Short mmCIF file of C-alpha atoms in Angstrom, two decimals:
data_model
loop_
_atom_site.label_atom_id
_atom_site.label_comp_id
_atom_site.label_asym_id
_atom_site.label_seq_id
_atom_site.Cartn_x
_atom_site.Cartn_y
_atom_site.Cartn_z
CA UNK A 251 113.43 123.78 85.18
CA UNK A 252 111.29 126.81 85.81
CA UNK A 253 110.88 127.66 89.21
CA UNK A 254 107.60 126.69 90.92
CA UNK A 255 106.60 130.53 91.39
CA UNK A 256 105.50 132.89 88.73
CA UNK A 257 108.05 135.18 87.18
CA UNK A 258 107.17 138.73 88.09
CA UNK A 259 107.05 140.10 84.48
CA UNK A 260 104.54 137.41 83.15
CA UNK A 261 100.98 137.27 83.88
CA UNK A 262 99.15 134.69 85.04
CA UNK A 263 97.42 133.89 81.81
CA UNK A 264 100.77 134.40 79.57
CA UNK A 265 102.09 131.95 81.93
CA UNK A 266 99.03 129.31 81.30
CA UNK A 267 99.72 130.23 77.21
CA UNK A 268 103.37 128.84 78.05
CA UNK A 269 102.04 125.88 79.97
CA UNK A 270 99.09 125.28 77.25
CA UNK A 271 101.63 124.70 74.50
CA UNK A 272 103.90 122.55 76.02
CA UNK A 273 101.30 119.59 77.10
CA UNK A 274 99.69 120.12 74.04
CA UNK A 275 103.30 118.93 72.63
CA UNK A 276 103.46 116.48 74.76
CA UNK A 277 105.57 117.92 77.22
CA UNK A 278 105.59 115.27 80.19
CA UNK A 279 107.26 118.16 82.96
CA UNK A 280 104.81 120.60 81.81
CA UNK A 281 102.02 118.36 82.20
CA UNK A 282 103.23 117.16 85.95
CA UNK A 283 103.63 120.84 86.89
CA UNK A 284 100.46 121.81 85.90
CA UNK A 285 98.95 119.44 87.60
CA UNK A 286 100.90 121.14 90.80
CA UNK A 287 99.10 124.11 89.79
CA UNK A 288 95.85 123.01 90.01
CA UNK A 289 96.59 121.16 93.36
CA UNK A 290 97.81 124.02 94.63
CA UNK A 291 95.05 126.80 93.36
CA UNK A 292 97.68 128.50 91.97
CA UNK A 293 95.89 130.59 88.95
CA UNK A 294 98.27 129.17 86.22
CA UNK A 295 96.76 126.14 86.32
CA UNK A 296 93.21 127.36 85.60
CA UNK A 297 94.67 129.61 82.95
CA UNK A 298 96.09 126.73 81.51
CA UNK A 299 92.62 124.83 81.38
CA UNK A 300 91.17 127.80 79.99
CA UNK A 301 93.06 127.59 76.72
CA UNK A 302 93.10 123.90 76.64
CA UNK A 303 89.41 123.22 77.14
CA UNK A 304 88.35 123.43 73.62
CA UNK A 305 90.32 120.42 73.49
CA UNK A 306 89.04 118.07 75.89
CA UNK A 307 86.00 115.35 75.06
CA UNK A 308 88.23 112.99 72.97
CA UNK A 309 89.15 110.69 75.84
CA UNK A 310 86.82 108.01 77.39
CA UNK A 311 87.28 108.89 81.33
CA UNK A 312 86.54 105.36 83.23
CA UNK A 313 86.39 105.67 87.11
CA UNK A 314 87.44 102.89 89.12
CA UNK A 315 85.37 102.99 92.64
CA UNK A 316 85.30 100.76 95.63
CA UNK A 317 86.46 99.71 99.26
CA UNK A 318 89.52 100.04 100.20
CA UNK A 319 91.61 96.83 99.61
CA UNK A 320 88.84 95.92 97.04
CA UNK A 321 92.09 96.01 94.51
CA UNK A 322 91.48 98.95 92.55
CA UNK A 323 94.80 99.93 92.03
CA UNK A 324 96.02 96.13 91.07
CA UNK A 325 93.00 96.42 88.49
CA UNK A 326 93.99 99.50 86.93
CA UNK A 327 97.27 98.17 87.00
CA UNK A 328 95.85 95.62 84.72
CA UNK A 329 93.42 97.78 82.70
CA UNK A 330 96.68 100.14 81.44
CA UNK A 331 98.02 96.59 80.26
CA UNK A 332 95.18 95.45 78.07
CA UNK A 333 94.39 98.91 77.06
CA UNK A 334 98.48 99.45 76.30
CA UNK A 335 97.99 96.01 74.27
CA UNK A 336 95.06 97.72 71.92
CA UNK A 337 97.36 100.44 71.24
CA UNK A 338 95.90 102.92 73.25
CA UNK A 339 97.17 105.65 75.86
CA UNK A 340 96.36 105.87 79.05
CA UNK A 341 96.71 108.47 82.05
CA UNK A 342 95.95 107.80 85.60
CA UNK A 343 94.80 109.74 88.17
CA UNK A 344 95.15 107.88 91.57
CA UNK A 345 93.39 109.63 95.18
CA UNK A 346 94.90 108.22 98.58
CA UNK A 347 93.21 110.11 101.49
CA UNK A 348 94.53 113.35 103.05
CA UNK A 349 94.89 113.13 106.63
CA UNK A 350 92.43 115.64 108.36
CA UNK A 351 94.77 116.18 111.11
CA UNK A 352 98.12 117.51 109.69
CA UNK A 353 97.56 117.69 106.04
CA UNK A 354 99.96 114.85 105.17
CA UNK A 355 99.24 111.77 102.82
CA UNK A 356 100.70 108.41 101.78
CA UNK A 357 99.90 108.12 98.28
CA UNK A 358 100.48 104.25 97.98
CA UNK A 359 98.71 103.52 95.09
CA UNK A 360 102.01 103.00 92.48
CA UNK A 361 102.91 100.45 94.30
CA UNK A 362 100.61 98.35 91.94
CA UNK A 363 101.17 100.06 88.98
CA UNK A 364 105.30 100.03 88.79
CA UNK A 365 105.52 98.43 85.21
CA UNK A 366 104.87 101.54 83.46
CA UNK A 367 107.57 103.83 83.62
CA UNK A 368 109.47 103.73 80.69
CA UNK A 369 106.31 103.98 78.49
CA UNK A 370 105.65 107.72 77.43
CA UNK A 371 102.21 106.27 76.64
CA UNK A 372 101.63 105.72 79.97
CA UNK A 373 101.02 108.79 82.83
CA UNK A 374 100.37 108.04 86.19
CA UNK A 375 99.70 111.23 89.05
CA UNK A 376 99.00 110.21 92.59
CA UNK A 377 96.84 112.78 94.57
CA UNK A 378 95.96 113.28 97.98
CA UNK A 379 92.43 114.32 98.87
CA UNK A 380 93.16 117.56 100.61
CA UNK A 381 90.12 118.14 102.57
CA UNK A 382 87.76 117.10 99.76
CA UNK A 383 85.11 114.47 100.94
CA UNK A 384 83.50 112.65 98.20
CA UNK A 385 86.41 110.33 97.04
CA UNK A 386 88.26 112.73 94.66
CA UNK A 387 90.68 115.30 95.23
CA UNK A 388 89.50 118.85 94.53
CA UNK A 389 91.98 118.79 91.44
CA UNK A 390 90.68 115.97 89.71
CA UNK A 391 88.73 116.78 87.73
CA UNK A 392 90.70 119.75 86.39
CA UNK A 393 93.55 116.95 86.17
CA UNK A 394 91.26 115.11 84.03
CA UNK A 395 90.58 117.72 81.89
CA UNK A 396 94.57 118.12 81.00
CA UNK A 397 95.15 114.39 80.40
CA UNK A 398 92.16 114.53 77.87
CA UNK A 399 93.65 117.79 76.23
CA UNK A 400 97.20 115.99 76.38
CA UNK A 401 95.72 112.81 74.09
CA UNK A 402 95.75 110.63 76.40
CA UNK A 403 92.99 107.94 74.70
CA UNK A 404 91.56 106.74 77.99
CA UNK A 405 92.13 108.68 81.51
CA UNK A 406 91.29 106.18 84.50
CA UNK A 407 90.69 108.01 87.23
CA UNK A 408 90.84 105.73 91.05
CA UNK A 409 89.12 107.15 93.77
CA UNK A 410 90.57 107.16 97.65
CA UNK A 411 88.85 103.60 98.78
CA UNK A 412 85.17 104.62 99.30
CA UNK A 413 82.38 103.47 102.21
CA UNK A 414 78.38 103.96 101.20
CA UNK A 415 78.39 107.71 99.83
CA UNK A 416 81.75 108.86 97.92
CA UNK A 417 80.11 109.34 94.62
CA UNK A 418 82.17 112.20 93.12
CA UNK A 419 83.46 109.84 90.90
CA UNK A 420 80.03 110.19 88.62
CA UNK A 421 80.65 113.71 88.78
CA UNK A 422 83.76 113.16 86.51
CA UNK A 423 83.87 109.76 84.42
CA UNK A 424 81.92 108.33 81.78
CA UNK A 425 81.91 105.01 82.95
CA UNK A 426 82.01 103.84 86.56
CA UNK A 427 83.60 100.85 87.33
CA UNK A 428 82.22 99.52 90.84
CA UNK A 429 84.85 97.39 92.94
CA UNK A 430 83.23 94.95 94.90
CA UNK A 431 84.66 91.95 96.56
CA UNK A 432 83.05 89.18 98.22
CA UNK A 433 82.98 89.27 102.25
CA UNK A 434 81.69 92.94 102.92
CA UNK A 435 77.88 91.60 104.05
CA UNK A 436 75.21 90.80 102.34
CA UNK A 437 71.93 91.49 99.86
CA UNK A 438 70.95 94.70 101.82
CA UNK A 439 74.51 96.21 101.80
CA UNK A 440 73.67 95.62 98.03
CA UNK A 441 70.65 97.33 98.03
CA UNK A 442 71.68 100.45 99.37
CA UNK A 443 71.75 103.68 98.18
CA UNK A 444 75.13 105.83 97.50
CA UNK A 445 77.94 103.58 95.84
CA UNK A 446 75.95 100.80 94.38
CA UNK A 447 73.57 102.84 92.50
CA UNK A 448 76.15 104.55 90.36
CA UNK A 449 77.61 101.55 89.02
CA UNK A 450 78.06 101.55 85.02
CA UNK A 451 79.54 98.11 85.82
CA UNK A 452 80.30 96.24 88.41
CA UNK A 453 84.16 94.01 88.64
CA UNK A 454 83.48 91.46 91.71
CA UNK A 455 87.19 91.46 92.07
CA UNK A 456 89.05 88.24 93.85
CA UNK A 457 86.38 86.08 92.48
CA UNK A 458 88.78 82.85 93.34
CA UNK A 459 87.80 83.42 97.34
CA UNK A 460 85.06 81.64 98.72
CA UNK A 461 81.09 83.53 98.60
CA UNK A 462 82.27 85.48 95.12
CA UNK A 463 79.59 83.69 93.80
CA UNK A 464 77.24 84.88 95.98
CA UNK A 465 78.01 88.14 95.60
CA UNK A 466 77.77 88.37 92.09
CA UNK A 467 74.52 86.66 92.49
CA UNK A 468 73.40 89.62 95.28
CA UNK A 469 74.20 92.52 92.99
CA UNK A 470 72.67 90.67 89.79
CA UNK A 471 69.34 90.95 92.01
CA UNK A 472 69.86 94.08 93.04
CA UNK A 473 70.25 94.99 89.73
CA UNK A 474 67.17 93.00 88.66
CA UNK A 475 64.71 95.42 90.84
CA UNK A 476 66.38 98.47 89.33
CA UNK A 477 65.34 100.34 85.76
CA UNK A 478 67.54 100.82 83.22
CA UNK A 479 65.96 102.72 80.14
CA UNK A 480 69.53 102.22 78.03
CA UNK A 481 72.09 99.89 80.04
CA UNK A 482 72.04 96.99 82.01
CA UNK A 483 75.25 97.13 83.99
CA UNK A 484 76.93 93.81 83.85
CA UNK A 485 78.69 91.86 86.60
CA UNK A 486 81.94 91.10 85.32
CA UNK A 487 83.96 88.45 88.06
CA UNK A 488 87.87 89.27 88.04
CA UNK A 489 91.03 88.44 89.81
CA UNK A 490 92.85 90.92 89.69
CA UNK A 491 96.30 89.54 90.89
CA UNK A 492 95.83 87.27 88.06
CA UNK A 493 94.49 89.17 84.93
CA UNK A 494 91.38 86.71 84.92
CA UNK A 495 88.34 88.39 83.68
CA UNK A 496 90.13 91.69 82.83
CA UNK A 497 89.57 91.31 79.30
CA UNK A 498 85.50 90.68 79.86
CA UNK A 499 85.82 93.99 82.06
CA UNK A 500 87.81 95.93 78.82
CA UNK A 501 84.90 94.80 76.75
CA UNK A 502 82.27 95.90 78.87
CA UNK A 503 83.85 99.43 79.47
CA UNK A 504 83.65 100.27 75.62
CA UNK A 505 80.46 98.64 75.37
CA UNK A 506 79.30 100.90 77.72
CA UNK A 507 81.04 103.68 75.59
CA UNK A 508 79.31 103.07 72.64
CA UNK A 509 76.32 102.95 74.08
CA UNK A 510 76.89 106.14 75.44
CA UNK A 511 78.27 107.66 72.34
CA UNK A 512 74.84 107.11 70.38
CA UNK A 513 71.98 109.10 70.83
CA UNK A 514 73.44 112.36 72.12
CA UNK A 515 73.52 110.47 75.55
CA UNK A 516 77.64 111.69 76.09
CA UNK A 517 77.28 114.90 75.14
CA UNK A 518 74.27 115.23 77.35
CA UNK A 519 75.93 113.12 80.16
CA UNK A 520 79.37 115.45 80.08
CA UNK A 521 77.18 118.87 79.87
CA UNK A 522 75.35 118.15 83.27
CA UNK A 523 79.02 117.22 84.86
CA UNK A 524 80.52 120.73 83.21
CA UNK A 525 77.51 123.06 84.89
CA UNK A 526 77.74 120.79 88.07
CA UNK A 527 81.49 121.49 88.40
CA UNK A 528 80.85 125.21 87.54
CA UNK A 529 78.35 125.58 89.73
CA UNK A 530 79.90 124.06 92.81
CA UNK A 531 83.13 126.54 91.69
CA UNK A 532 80.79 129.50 91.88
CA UNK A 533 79.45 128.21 95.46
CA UNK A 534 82.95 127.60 96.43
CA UNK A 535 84.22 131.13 95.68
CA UNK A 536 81.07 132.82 97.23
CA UNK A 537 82.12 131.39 100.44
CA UNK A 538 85.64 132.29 100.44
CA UNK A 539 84.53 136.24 99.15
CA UNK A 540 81.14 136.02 102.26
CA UNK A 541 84.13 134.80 104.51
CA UNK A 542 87.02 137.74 103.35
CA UNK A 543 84.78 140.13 104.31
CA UNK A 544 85.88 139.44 108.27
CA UNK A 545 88.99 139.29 109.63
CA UNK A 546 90.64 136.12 110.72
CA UNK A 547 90.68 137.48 114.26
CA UNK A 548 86.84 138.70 114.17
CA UNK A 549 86.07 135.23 112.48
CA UNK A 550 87.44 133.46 115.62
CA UNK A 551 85.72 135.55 117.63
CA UNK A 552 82.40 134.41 115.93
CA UNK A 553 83.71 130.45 115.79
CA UNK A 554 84.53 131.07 119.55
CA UNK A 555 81.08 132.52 119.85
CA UNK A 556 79.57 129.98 117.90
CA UNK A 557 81.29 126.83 119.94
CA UNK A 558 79.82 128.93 123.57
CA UNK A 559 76.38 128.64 122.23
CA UNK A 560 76.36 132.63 122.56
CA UNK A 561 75.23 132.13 118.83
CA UNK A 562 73.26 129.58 117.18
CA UNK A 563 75.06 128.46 113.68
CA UNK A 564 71.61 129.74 111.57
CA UNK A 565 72.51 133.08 112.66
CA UNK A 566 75.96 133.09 112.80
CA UNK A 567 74.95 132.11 108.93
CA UNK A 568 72.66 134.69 108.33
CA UNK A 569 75.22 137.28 110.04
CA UNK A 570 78.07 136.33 107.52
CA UNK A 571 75.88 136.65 104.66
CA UNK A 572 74.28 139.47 105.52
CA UNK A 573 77.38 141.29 106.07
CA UNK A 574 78.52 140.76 102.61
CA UNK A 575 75.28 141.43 101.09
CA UNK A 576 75.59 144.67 102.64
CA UNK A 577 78.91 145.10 101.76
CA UNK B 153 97.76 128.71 100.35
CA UNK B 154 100.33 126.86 101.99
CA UNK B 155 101.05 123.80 99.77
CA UNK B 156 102.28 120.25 101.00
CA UNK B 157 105.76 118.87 100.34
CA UNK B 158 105.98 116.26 98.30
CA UNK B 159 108.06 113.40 98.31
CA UNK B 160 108.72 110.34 96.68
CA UNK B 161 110.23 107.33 98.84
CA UNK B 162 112.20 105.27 96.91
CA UNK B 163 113.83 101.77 97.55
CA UNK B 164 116.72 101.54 94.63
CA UNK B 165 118.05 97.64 94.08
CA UNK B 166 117.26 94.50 95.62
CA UNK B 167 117.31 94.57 98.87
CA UNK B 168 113.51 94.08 100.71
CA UNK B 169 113.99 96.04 103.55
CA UNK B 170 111.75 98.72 103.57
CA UNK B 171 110.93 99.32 107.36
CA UNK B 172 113.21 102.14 107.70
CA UNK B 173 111.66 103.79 104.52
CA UNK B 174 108.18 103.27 105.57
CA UNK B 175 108.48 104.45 109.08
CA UNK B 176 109.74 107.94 107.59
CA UNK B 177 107.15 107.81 105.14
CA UNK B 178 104.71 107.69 107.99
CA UNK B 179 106.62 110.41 109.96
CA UNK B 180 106.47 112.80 106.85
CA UNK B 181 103.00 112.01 106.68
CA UNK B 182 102.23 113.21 110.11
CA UNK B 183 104.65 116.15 109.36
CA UNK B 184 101.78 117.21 106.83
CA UNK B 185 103.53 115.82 103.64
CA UNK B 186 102.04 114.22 100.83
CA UNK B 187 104.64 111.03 100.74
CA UNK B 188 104.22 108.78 97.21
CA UNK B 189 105.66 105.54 98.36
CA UNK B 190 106.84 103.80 94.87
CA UNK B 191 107.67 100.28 96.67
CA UNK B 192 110.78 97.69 96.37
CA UNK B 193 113.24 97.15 93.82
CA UNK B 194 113.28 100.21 91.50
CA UNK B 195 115.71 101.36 88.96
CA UNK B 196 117.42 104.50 89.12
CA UNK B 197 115.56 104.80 85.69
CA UNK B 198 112.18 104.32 87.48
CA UNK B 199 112.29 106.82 90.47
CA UNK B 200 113.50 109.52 88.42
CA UNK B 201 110.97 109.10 85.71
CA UNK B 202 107.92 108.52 88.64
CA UNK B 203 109.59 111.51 90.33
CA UNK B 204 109.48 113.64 87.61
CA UNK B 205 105.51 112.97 86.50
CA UNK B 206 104.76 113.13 90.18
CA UNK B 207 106.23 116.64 90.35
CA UNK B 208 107.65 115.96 93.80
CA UNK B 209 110.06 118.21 95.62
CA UNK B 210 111.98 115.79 97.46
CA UNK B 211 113.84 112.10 96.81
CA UNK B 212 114.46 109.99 99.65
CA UNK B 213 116.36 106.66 98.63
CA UNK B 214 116.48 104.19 101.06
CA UNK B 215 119.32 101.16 100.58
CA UNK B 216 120.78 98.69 102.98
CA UNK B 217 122.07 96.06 100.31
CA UNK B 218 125.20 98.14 100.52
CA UNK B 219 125.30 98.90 96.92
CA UNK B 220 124.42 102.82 97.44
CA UNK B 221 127.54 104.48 95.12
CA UNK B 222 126.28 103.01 92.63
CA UNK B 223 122.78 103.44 92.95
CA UNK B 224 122.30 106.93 94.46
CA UNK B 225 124.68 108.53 92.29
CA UNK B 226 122.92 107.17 89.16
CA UNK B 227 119.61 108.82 90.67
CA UNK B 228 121.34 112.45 90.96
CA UNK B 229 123.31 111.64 87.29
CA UNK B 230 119.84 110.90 85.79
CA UNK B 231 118.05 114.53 87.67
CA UNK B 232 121.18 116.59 85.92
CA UNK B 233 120.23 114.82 82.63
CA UNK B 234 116.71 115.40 83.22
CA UNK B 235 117.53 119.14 84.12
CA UNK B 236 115.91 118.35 87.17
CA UNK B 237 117.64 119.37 90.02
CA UNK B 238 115.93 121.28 91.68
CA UNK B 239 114.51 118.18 93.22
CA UNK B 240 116.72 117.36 96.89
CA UNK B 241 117.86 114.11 97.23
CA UNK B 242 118.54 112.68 100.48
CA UNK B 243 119.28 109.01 101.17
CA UNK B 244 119.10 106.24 104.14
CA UNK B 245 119.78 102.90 105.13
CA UNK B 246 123.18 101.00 106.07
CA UNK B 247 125.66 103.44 104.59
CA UNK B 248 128.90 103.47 106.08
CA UNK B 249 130.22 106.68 107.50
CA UNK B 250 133.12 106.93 104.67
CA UNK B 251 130.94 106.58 101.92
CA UNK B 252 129.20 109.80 103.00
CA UNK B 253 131.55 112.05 101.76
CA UNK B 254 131.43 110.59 97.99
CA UNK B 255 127.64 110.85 97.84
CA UNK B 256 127.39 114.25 99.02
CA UNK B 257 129.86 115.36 96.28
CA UNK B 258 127.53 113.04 94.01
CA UNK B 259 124.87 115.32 94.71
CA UNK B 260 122.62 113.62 97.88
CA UNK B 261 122.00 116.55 100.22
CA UNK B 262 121.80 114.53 103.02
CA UNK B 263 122.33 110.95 104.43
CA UNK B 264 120.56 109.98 107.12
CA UNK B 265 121.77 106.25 109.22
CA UNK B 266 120.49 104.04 111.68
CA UNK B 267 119.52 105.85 115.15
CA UNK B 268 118.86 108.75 113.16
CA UNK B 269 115.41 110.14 114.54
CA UNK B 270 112.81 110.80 112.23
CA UNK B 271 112.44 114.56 113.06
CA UNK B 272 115.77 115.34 111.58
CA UNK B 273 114.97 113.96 108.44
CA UNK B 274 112.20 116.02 108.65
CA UNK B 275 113.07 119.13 109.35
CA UNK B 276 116.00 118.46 106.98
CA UNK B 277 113.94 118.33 103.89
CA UNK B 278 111.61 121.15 105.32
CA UNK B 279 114.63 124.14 104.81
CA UNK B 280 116.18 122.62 102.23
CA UNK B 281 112.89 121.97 99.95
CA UNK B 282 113.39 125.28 97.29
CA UNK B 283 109.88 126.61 97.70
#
């Protein structure tokens, strides 16, 4: 196996050329490693994308969204086996949380999905947040991008379990799957703005437990007082543990597709993602060029200044950009 | 950019006892790895292949049904196939102290018993990981 460093005498990019061709031939390893790359901001994964991006757009990207415990996992779990059953590929991308205080993650989420190993059809890639707060890891969405480029037919992507606001997840699928499971409170929880709005379609998930019914019944109204110029989400009732409803869920995901795929609506949908991402890149690397122009030392200094109220954080703001401006 | 460690905990055969792998799991965690935890009763087959698209560093089996050489050597058999082995292996559980000697030569960096605290596992897999 290559080592996880870059040999001296290639460049980055000849390095990404390497990489390119190898998941392009289905190359597992390469694939995995890659992934690493991106994780780890080291430029031979973005070289990488670069070559394989003209290839992306063939897979339908389906996020999976919810509480924690709602059973996302155990539905994906399912989802890869009535997708597998159509014939289809599938790669997953599965988020646990990072912890903010050391850095460390348990990335639990196989657990559910153990049956699949075995099946080169099949790709599964647990990720840890790493300091990213919306639900997804940084990397996702340039993980995303390889698993489409790779062939993989669908790419189901689980985010870490969310509260009221983690709505990445629009940021990067096609169609969002909302978890929801009955017990979690009631019509005004439902109402609320964040998670619930950006269901495509909604799974109430351990529909045999008592109040499923109401729930469905909650988000059905909610739903009711919403517009929808092109797509009704639908409330699809599931049990996960079971495989009940899974099929209903399946049929609403491409249903969803289709209607999508007519009318330009995709191509439309997938442009506004691709500027968002490049635009939050572009933000991202101002800030780390505004912030090289200080030392680490002086930097503390200012933080240290900062925490003293010796500086208030608008100038302290001002101060770093100015700097660089300057500069 | 300092990246995390990571490693896949791994419960080979039938036995259900996965305390002891899921207190190290938590330990690594709060040692700043990223710790894939794959659950009970995998094949040698399975935690190489989930090792493998998981891109993890490190392999820690954990066994206590007393059927380790057979199991753990079959993990480190499959890596050499795989041309994989640059991933460490270490292993845990009830392993009696003669048996050591057979699994290191089987390829298992390190085997770690009962009593053993967590910080040596630790800082085990942290100088041995090839960065």
């Amino acid at each position: 196996m290559t080592s996880r460093g870059l040999d001296s005498n290639l460049t980055s990019a000849a390095a990404g050329a390497g990489w390119a061709e190898r998941v392009v031939h289905g190359d597992r390893r390469a694939l995995a490693r890659v992934i690493s790359f991106l994780e780890n901001e080291d430029l031979q994964g973005v070289d990488t994308l670069k070559l394989l991006y003209p290839r992306t757009g063939r897979a339908h990207v389906i996020g999976l969204t919810g509480p924690p415990g709602a059973g996302k996992s155990s539905l994906a779990d399912k989802l890869i086996s009535e997708l597998r059953h159509g014939g289809k590929t599938v790669g997953v991308i599965a988020v646990d949380p990072t912890s903010p205080f050391s850095g460390g993650a348990i990335l639990g989420d196989r657990v559910r999905m153990q049956g699949w190993t075995g099946d080169s059809g099949v790709y599964i890639r647990s990720m840890g947040t790493r300091g990213s707060l919306g639900g997804l890891a940084r990397a996702a969405h340039g993980a995303i991008q390889l698993l489409d480029a790779a062939g993989f037919d669908y790419v189901l992507v689980e985010t870490v379990g969310v509260g009221q606001s983690e709505v990445d997840i629009v940021r990067v699928a096609d169609t969002v799957v909302v978890v929801a499971v009955p017990g979690l409170g009631d019509d005004i929880q439902a109402s609320k703005a964040g998670i619930m709005e950006i269901g495509d379609i909604f799974a109430v998930n351990k529909a045999d437990l008592p109040g499923s019914k109401r729930v469905i019944t909650e988000i059905e109204m909610m739903l009711d007082l919403g517009m929808h110029p092109y797509w009704r989400p639908p409330v699809v009732p599931t049990v996960a543990a079971t495989g009940q409803g899974v099929a209903d869920l399946v049929k609403a995901i491409q249903d969803h597709y289709a209607v999508l795929s007519t009318a330009d609506r995709l191509r439309q949908h997938r442009l506004e993602r691709e500027k968002e991402a490049v635009l939050l890149r572009l933000g991202e690397r101002l800030r780390r060029e505004i912030l090289q122009a200080w030392s680490a030392d002086r930097l503390s200094e200012l933080w240290a200044a900062l925490a003293a109220k010796e500086i208030d954080p608008y100038s302290l703001e001002d101060k770093l950009y100015h700097r660089w401006k300057g500069a | 950019m300092e990246r995390p460690i990571r490693v896949l905990i791994a419960k080979p055969g039938l036995d259900g006892h996965d305390r002891g792998a899921k207190v190290l799991a938590r330990a690594m965690r709060d040692a700043g790895m990223e710790v894939i935890y794959t659950g009970l009763r995998q094949t040698p087959e399975q935690i190489v292949e989930a090792a493998l698209d998981e891109d993890v560093d490190v392999i820690g089996l954990s066994c206590l049904s007393g059927a380790h050489n057979h199991l753990f050597p079959r993990v480190t058999e499959l890596l050499r196939e795989k041309n994989a082995t640059d991933i460490l292996v270490i292993g845990g559980g009830i392993i009696p102290d003669e048996d050591i000697p057979g699994l290191k030569e089987a390829g298992i960096s390190a085997v770690f018993t009962p009593g053993t605290p967590t910080s040596v596992a630790i800082d085990f897999v942290k100088e041995n990981v090839k960065k």
